[in-house]
XYZ file of C-alpha atoms in Angstrom:
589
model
C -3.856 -7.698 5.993
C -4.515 -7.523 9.869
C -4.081 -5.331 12.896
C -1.194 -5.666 15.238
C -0.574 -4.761 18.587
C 2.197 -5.552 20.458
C 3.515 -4.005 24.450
C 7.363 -5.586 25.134
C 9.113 -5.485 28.271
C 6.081 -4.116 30.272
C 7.055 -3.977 34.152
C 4.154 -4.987 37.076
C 1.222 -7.132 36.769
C 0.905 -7.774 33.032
C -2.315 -9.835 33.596
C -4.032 -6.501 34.513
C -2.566 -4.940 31.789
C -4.580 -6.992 29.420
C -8.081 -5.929 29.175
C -6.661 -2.318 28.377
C -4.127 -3.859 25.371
C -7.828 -5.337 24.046
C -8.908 -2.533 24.262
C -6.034 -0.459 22.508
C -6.143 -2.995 19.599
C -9.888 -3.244 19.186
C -9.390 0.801 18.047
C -8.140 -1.021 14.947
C -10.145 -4.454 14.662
C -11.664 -2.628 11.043
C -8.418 -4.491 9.930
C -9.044 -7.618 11.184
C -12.722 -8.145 11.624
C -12.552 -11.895 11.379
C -11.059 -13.296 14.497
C -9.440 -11.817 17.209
C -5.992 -13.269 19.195
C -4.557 -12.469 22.499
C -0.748 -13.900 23.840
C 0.896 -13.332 27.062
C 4.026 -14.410 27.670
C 5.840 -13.228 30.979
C 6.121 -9.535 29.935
C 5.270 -9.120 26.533
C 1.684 -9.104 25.566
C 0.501 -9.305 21.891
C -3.171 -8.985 20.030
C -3.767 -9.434 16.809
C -6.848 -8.491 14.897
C -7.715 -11.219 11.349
C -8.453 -10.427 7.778
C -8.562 -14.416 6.520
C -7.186 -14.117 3.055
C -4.884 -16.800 3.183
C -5.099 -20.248 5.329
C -8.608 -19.352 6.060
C -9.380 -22.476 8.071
C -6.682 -22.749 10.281
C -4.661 -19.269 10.248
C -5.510 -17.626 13.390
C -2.844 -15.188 15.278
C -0.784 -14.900 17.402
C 0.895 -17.982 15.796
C 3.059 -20.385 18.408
C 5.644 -22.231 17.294
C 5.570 -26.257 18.412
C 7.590 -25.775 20.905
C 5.868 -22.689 22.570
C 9.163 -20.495 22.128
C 8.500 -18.274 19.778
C 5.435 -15.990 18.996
C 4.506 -14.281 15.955
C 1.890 -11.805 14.952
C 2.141 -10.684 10.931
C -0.088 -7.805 9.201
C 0.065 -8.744 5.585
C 1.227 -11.746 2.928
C 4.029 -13.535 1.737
C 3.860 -14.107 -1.413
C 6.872 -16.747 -1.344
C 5.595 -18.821 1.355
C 5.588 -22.023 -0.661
C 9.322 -21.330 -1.780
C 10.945 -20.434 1.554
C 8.941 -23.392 3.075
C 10.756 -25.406 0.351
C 13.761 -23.725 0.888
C 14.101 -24.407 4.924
C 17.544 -26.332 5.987
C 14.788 -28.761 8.266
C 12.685 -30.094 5.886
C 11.115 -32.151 9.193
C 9.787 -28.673 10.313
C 6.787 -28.842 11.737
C 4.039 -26.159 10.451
C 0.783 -26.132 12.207
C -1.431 -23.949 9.917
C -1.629 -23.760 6.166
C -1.055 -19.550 7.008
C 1.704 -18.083 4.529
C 3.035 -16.017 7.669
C 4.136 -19.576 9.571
C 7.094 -19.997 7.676
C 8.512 -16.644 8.957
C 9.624 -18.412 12.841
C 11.324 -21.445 10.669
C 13.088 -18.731 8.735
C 14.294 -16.875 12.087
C 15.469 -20.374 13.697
C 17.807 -20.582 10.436
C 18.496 -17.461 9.405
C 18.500 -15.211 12.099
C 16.884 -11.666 11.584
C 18.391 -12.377 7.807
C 14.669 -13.851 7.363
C 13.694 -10.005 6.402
C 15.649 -9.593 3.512
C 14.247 -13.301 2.039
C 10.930 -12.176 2.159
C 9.135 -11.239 -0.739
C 5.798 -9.250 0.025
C 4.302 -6.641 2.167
C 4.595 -7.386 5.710
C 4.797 -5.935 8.948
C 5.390 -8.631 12.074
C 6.885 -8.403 15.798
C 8.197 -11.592 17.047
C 9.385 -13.184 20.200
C 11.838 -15.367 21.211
C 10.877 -17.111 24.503
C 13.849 -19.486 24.693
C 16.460 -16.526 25.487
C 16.947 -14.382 28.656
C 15.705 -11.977 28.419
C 13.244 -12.725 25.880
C 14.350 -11.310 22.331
C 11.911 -9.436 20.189
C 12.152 -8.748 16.473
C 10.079 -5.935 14.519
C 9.967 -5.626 10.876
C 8.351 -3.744 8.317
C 8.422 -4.493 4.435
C 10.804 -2.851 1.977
C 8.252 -0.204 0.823
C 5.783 0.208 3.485
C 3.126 -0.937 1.987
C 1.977 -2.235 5.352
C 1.595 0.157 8.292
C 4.017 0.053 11.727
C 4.147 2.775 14.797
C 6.118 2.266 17.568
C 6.579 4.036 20.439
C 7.305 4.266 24.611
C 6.821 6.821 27.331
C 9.030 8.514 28.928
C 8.548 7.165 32.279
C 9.284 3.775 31.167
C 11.513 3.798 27.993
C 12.129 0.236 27.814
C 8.877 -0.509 27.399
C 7.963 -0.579 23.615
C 4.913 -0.298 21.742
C 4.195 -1.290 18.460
C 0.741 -1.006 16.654
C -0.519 -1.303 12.871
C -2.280 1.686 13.388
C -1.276 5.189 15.528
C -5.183 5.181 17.308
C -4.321 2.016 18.813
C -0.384 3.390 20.989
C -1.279 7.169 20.743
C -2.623 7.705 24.302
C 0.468 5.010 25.276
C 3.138 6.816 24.047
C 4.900 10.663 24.070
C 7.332 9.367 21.647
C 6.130 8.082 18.817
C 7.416 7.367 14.773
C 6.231 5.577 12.138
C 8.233 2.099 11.698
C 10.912 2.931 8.746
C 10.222 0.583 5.679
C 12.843 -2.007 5.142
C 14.069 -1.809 8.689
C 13.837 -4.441 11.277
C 14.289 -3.803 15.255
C 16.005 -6.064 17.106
C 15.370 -5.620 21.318
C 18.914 -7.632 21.679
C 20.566 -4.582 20.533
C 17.897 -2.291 20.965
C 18.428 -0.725 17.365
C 16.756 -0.474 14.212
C 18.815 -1.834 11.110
C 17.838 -1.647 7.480
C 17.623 -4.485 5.646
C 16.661 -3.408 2.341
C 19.273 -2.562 -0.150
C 18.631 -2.806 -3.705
C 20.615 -1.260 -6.208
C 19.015 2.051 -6.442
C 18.849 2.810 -2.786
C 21.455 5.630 -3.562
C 19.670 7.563 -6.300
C 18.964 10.484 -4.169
C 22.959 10.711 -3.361
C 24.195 10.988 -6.948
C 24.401 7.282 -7.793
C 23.005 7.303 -11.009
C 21.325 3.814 -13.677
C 22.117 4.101 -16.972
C 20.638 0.711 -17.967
C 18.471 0.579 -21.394
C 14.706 -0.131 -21.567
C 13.867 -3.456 -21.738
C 10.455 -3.640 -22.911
C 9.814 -6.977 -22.763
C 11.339 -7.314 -19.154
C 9.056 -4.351 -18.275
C 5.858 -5.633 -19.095
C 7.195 -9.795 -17.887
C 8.045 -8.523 -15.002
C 4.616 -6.719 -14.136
C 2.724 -9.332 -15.406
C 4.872 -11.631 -12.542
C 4.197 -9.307 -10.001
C 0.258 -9.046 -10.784
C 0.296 -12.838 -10.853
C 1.819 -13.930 -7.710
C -0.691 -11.107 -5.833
C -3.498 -13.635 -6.662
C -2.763 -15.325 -3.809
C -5.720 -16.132 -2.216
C -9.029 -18.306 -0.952
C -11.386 -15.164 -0.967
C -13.030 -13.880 -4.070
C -11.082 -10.487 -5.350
C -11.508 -7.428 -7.836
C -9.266 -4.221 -8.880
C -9.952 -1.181 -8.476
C -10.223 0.625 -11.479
C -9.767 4.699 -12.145
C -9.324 4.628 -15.698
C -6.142 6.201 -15.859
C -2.978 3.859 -16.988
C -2.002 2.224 -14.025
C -5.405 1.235 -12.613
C -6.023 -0.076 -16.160
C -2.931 -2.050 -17.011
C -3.248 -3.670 -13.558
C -6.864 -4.839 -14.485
C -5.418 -5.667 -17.810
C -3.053 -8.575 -16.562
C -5.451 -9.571 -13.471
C -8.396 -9.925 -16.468
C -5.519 -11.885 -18.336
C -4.539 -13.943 -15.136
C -8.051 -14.321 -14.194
C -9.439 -16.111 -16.992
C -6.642 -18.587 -16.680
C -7.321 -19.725 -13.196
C -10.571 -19.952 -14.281
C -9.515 -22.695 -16.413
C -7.802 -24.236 -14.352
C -10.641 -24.064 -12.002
C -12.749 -25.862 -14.289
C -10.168 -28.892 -15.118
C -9.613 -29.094 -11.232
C -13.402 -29.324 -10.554
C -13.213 -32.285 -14.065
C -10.790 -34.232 -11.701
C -12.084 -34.287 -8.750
C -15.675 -35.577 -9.551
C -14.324 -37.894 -11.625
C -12.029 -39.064 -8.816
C -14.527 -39.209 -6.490
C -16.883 -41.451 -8.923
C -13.825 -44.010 -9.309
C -13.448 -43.736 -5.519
C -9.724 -42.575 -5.411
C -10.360 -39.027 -4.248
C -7.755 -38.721 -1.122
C -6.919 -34.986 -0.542
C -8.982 -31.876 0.598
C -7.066 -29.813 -1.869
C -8.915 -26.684 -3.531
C -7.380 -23.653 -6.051
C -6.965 -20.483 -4.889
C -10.111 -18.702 -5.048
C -11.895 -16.318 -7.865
C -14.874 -15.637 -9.591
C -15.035 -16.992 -13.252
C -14.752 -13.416 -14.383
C -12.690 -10.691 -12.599
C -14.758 -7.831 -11.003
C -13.528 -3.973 -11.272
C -14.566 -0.856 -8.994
C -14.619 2.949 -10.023
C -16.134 5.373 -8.138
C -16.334 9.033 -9.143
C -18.754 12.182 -8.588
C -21.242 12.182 -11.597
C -19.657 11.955 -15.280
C -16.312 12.458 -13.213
C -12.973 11.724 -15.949
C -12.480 8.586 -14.048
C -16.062 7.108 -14.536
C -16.198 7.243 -18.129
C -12.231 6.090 -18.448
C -12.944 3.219 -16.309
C -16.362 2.312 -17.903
C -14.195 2.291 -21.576
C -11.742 0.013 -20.003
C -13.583 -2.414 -18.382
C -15.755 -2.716 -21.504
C -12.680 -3.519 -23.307
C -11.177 -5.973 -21.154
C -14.553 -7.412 -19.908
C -14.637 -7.305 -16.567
C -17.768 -7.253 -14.401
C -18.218 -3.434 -13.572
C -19.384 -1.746 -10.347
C -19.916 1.790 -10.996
C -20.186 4.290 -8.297
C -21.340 7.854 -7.229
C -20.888 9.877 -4.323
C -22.098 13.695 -3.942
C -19.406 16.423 -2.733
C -21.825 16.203 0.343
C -21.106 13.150 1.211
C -17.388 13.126 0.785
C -16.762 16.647 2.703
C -19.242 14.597 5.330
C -16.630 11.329 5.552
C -13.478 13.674 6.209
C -13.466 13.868 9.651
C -13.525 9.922 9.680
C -10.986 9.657 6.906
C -8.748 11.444 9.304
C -9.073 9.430 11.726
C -8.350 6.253 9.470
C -5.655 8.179 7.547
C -4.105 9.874 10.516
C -2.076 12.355 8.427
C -3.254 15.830 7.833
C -1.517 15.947 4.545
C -3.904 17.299 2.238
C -3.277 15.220 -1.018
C -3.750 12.494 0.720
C -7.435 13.583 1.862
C -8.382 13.954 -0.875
C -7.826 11.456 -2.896
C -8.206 9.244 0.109
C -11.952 10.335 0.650
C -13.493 8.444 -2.678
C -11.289 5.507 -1.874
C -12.775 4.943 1.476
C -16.388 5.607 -0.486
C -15.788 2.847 -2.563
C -13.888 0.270 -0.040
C -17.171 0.495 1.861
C -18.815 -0.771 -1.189
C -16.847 -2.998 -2.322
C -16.497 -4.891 0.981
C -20.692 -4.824 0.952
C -19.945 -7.173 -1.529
C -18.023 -9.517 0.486
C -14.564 -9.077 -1.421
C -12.377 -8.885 1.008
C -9.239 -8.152 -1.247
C -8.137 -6.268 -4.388
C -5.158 -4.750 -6.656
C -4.981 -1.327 -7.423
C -2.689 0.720 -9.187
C 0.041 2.508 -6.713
C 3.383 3.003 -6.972
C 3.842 3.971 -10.865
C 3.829 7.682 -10.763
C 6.850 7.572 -8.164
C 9.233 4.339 -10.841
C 8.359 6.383 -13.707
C 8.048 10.234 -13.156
C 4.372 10.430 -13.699
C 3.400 13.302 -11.517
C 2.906 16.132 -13.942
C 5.191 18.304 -12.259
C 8.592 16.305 -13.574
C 7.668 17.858 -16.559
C 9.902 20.529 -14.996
C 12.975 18.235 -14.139
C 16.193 20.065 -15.353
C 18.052 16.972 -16.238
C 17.651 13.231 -16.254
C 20.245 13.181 -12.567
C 17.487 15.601 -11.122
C 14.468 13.482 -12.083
C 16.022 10.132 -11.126
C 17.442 11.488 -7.502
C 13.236 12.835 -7.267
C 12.069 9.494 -8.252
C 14.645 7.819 -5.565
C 13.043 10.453 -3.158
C 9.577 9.832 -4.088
C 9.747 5.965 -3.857
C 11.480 6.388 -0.479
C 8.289 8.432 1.053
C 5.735 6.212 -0.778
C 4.869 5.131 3.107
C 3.903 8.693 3.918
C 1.472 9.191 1.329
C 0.185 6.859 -1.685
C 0.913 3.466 0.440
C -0.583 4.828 3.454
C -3.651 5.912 1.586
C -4.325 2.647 -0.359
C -3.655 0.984 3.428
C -5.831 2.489 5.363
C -8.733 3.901 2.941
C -9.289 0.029 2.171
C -8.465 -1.200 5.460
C -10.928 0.990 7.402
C -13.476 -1.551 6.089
C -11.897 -4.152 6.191
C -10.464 -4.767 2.924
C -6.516 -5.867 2.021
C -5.432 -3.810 -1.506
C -2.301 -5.017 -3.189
C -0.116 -3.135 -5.356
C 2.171 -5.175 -7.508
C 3.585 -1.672 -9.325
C 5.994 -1.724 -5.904
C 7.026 -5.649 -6.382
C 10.740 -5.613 -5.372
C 11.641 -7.192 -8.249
C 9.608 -4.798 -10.527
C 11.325 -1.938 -8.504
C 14.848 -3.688 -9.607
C 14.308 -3.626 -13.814
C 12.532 0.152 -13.464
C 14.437 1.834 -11.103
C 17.667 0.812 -12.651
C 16.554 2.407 -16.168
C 18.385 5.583 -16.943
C 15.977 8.357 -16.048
C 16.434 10.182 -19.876
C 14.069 7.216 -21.065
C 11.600 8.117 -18.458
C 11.659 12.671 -18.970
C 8.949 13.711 -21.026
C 8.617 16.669 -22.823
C 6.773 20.310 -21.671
C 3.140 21.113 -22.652
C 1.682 20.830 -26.686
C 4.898 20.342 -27.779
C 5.503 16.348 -27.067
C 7.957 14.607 -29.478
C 6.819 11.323 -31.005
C 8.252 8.075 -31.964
C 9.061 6.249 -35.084
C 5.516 4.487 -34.182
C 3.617 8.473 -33.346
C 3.345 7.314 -29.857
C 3.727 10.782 -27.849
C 6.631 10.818 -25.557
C 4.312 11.890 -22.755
C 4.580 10.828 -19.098
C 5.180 7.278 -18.028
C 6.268 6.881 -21.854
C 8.225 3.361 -20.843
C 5.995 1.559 -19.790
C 2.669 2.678 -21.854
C 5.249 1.280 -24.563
C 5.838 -1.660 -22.838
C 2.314 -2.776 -23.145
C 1.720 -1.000 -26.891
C 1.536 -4.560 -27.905
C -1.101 -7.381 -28.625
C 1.577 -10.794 -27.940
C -1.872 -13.434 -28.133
C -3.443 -11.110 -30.720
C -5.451 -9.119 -27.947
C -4.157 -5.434 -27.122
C -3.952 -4.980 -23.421
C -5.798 -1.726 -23.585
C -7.207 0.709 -26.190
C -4.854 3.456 -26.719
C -7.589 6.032 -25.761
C -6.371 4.616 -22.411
C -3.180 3.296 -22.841
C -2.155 7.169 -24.184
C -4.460 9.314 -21.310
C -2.979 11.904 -19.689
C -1.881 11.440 -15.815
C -4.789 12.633 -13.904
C -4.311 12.616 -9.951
C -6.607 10.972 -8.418
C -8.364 13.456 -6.464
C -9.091 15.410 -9.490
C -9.910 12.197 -11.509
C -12.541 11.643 -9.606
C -14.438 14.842 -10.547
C -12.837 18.644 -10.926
C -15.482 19.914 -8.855
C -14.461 17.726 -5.515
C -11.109 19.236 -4.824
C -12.921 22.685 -5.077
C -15.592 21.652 -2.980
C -12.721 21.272 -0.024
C -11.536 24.298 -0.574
C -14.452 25.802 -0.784
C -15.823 24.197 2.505
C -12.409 25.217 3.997
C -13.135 28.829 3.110
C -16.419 28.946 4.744
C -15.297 27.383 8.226
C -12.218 28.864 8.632
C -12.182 32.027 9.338
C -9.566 35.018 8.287
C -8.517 35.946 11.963
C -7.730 32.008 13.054
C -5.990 31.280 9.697
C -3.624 34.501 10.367
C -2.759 32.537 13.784
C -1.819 29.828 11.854
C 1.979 29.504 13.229
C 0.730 30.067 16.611
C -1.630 27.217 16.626
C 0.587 25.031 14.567
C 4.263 26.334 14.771
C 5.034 23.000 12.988
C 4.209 21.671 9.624
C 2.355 25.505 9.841
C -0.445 24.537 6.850
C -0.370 27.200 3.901
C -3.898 27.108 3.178
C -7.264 27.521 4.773
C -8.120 23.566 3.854
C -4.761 22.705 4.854
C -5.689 24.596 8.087
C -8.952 22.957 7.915
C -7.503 19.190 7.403
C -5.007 19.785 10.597
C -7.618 20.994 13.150
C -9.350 17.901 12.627
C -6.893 15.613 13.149
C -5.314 17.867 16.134
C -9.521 16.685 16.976
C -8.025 13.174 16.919
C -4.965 12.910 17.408
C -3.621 15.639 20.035
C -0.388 15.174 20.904
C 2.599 16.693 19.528
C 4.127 12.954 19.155
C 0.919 11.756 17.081
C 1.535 14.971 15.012
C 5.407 14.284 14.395
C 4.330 11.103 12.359
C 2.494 12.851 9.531
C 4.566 13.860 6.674
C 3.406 16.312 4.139
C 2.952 15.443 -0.061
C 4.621 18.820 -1.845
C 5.926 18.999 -5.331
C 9.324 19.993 -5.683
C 9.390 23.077 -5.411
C 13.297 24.099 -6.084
C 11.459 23.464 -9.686
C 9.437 26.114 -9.595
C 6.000 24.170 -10.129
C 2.928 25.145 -7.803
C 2.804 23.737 -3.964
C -0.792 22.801 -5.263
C -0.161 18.854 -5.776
C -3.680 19.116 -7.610
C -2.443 17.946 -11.219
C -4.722 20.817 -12.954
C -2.106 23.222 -10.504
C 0.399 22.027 -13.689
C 0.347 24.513 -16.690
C 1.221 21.694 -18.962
C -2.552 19.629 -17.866
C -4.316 22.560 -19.111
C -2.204 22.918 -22.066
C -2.516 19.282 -23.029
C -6.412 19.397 -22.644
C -6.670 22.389 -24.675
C -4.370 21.391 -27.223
C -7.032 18.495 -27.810
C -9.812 20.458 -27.605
């Protein structure tokens, strides 16, 4: 991933505008700490700030097309590249870097703002079209949000738009501000924004209910296609690993995936020294990069859930394992910096955000610059303890629909920008739009588990817990290897802030407690009459980001993480704030 920064339609002297749009995109060069890219063109200036990942050598940004008509600036991959590029109507088309983004302004020349809809990864990009009057600019942002978008204009000049990966970089721009809808593009011709994406479940949340059966073996196909084609790349990657199931399958097919490129590493490296010795070696050609054995990153307080979780699964599937530690002193002392990053007072998001940043810093020490992690499940599946709760399989689909919809706001946002803050691109093939197409058309009565000790079993004794589908999907050893011991395979959901260690969510509060006092948390709706936070960290959480961010417009862009409550489960999205994760822990005891 990169930074973006983009200022269309700017009236006066843009040539003096640009030192300050350098300076309003360097706020978010942690994305793109490789190379940085400035383009003017008449009045539309663009920056963009380079993660190399892909087309290392020659991949720089903004791209130009051969002509000099169009410009393009991309934050993210394209996983299809190499089949689009095939796919193009002029085969003759002339690409100038080996960058998988490149193929996006041969796409527009044939296709129109239709490009969006062929694109298959996560992607945000602005481009302009020179060779019109005026000049025609496109925005897009991928299906999910995966990626992050603002845009924005002041009021004194509405026609001039902003757009920015990141809110720190348009914030002091802008009094109107939102964050870029997913699956939308924006199109200046028209001066709307459009959706693009429509899959088949789009509708959940309006009554439009799947009642497909579970295909196991598409399930588990399909995941292992969308692990695979995130390997994409010519820097040396890992996975971040928790412990809990979707960390662990994740590392389970990347292990998997792994060791085969590492064959074919091997017979590629066979060929070419033998070419070379016979003199017929003509090409520069190299596989996509690895190390022989895949990597895998927890990070925990001491003898945190996670750590031990992890430590079982990686000793199972035999990854190289980088264990890590971080005192509730140190995490309450990185909050007011994960804000910043984050920008979002919501408070699950802080703090399961805080050990994430923790261990991207790490993990980018080790000069990785990209990894998978694990996102996205809960949301397809229902695995949030409080769906225990649902009423019927209608009501947990149309909160699945809901939750999959506002993945931007919370889960994608957090793997973004915790990993991006250092400069590190996480991937999360759980939200692969062809994955999303076989789960989220399964009817939801496969997916409802049942309330506390009481769990029905089946005909195998495998507990119809949370996330039952797809544990089952991967209960299975197809080469004569399990993908993961059941001891993982069959944990318990565990959010991640509490994963991490029990004690670090009360530490917050606790903190909270101690700076916030009585009389300014009984002010609460004066000082914030919107989004008015409920608790004293909540309370705590918001002034610090009003510290940041203090406009009303930066504020209007945050969007809070609350269970459902017409359910009557606890506001606390902690998943120990669920009767049924005490009851399941004590039924083992």
């Amino acid at each position: 991933m990169c930074g973006i920064f983009c200022c269309f339609n700017r009236q006066g002297d843009l040539a003096s505008y640009r030192p300050r749009a350098i300076a309003c995109s360097k706020k978010q060069r942690h994305r793109g700490p490789d190379w940085s890219g400035c383009y003017m063109a008449k009045d539309t200036i663009m920056v963009h700030e380079r993660l190399a990942i892909v087309g290392v050598d020659t991949g720089a940004q903004p791209l130009v097309s051969e002509d000099d008509q169009l410009v393009l600036a991309v934050n993210g991959e394209i996983y299809n590249h190499v089949a689009l590029r095939k796919g193009l109507k002029n085969q003759d088309a002339v690409f100038k870097t080996h960058s998988d983004c490149e193929v996006i302004m041969h796409l527009y020349r044939e296709h129109d703002t239709g490009l969006c809809a062929m694109l298959d990864g996560m992607f945000s990009f602005v481009l302009l079209d020179k060779s019109v009057e005026p000049p025609r600019l496109i925005a897009a942002r991928d299906p999910i949000g995966i990626t992050t978008l603002y845009m924005g204009y002041h009021s004194s000049s509405p026609d001039t738009i902003y757009f920015s990966s990141e809110l720190k970089a348009i914030h002091e721009e802008c009094d109107n501000l939102i964050s870029f809808p997913p699956g939308h593009f924006y199109d200046s011709k028209t001066k709307q924004l459009e959706r693009y994406y429509k899959p088949t479940w789009w509708d959940g949340d309006k009554g439009v209910i799947p009642h497909g059966e579970v295909d196991y073996k598409l399930l588990r196909e399909t995941l292992e296609a969308a692990v695979r084609k995130r390997l994409m790349s010519e820097v040396p990657y890992g996975v971040l690993l928790s412990g809990g199931l979707d960390s662990s399958l994740i590392a389970s097919i990347a292990a998997r995936e792994t060791d085969k490129l590492a064959e074919e590493h091997e017979k590629f490296r066979r060929e070419r020294k033998q070419a070379i010795a016979d003199g017929k070696w003509v090409g520069d050609e190299k596989p996509l990069a690895s190390w022989p054995q895949l990597h895998s990153f927890a990070i925990g307080l001491p003898g945190a859930p996670d750590l031990i979780a992890a430590k079982k699964a990686a000793d199972f599937l035999g990854t190289v394992h980088h264990e890590y530690t971080f005192t509730l002193e140190e995490g309450l002392d990185a909050i007011p910096e994960v804000i910043y990053h984050l920008e979002t007072f919501d408070v699950t998001t802080v703090r399961a955000s805080t050990p994430m940043y923790l261990l991207s810093r790490k993990i980018k020490a080790m000069g990785v610059k990209m990894v998978l992690s694990g996102e996205g499940s809960d949301e397809i599946f229902g695995g949030y303890l409080y769906f225990h709760a649902a009423p019927n399989a209608k009501d947990f689909h149309e909160e699945l629909v809901k939750r999959v919809k506002n993945l931007h706001t919370a889960d994608c946002l957090r793997a973004n920008k915790s990993t991006m803050a250092w400069g590190l691109e996480a991937r999360v093939p759980f939200l692969d739009k062809q994955f999303l197409e076989v789960s989220m058309n399964v009817d939801a009565k496969y997916k409802m588990f049942s309330k506390g000790t009481h769990q029905e079993v089946d005909a195998d004794g495998r507990p119809k817990m949370e996330k039952y589908i797809i544990r089952k999907a991967f209960d299975c050893a197809p080469d004569g290897k399990a993908y993961l011991p059941d001891s993982i395979l069959w944990r318990q959901k565990e959010q991640f802030s509490d994963g991490v260690g029990y004690s670090w969510i009360d530490g917050m509060k606790d903190h909270a407690a101690s700076v916030v006092s009585d009389e300014a948390f009984a002010k609460r709706a004066e000082r914030f009459p919107e989004s008015t936070p409920d608790t004293k960290e909540a309370y705590w959480i918001r002034e610090i980001f009003e510290h940041h961010f203090p406009t009303k417009a930066a504020a209007s862009t945050a969007v809070r993480w609350i269970p459902k409550q017409e359910w009557g489960v606890s506001s606390d999205p902690s998943g120990r704030a669920v009767s049924i994760h005490t009851a399941a822990y004590e039924n083992k005891a």
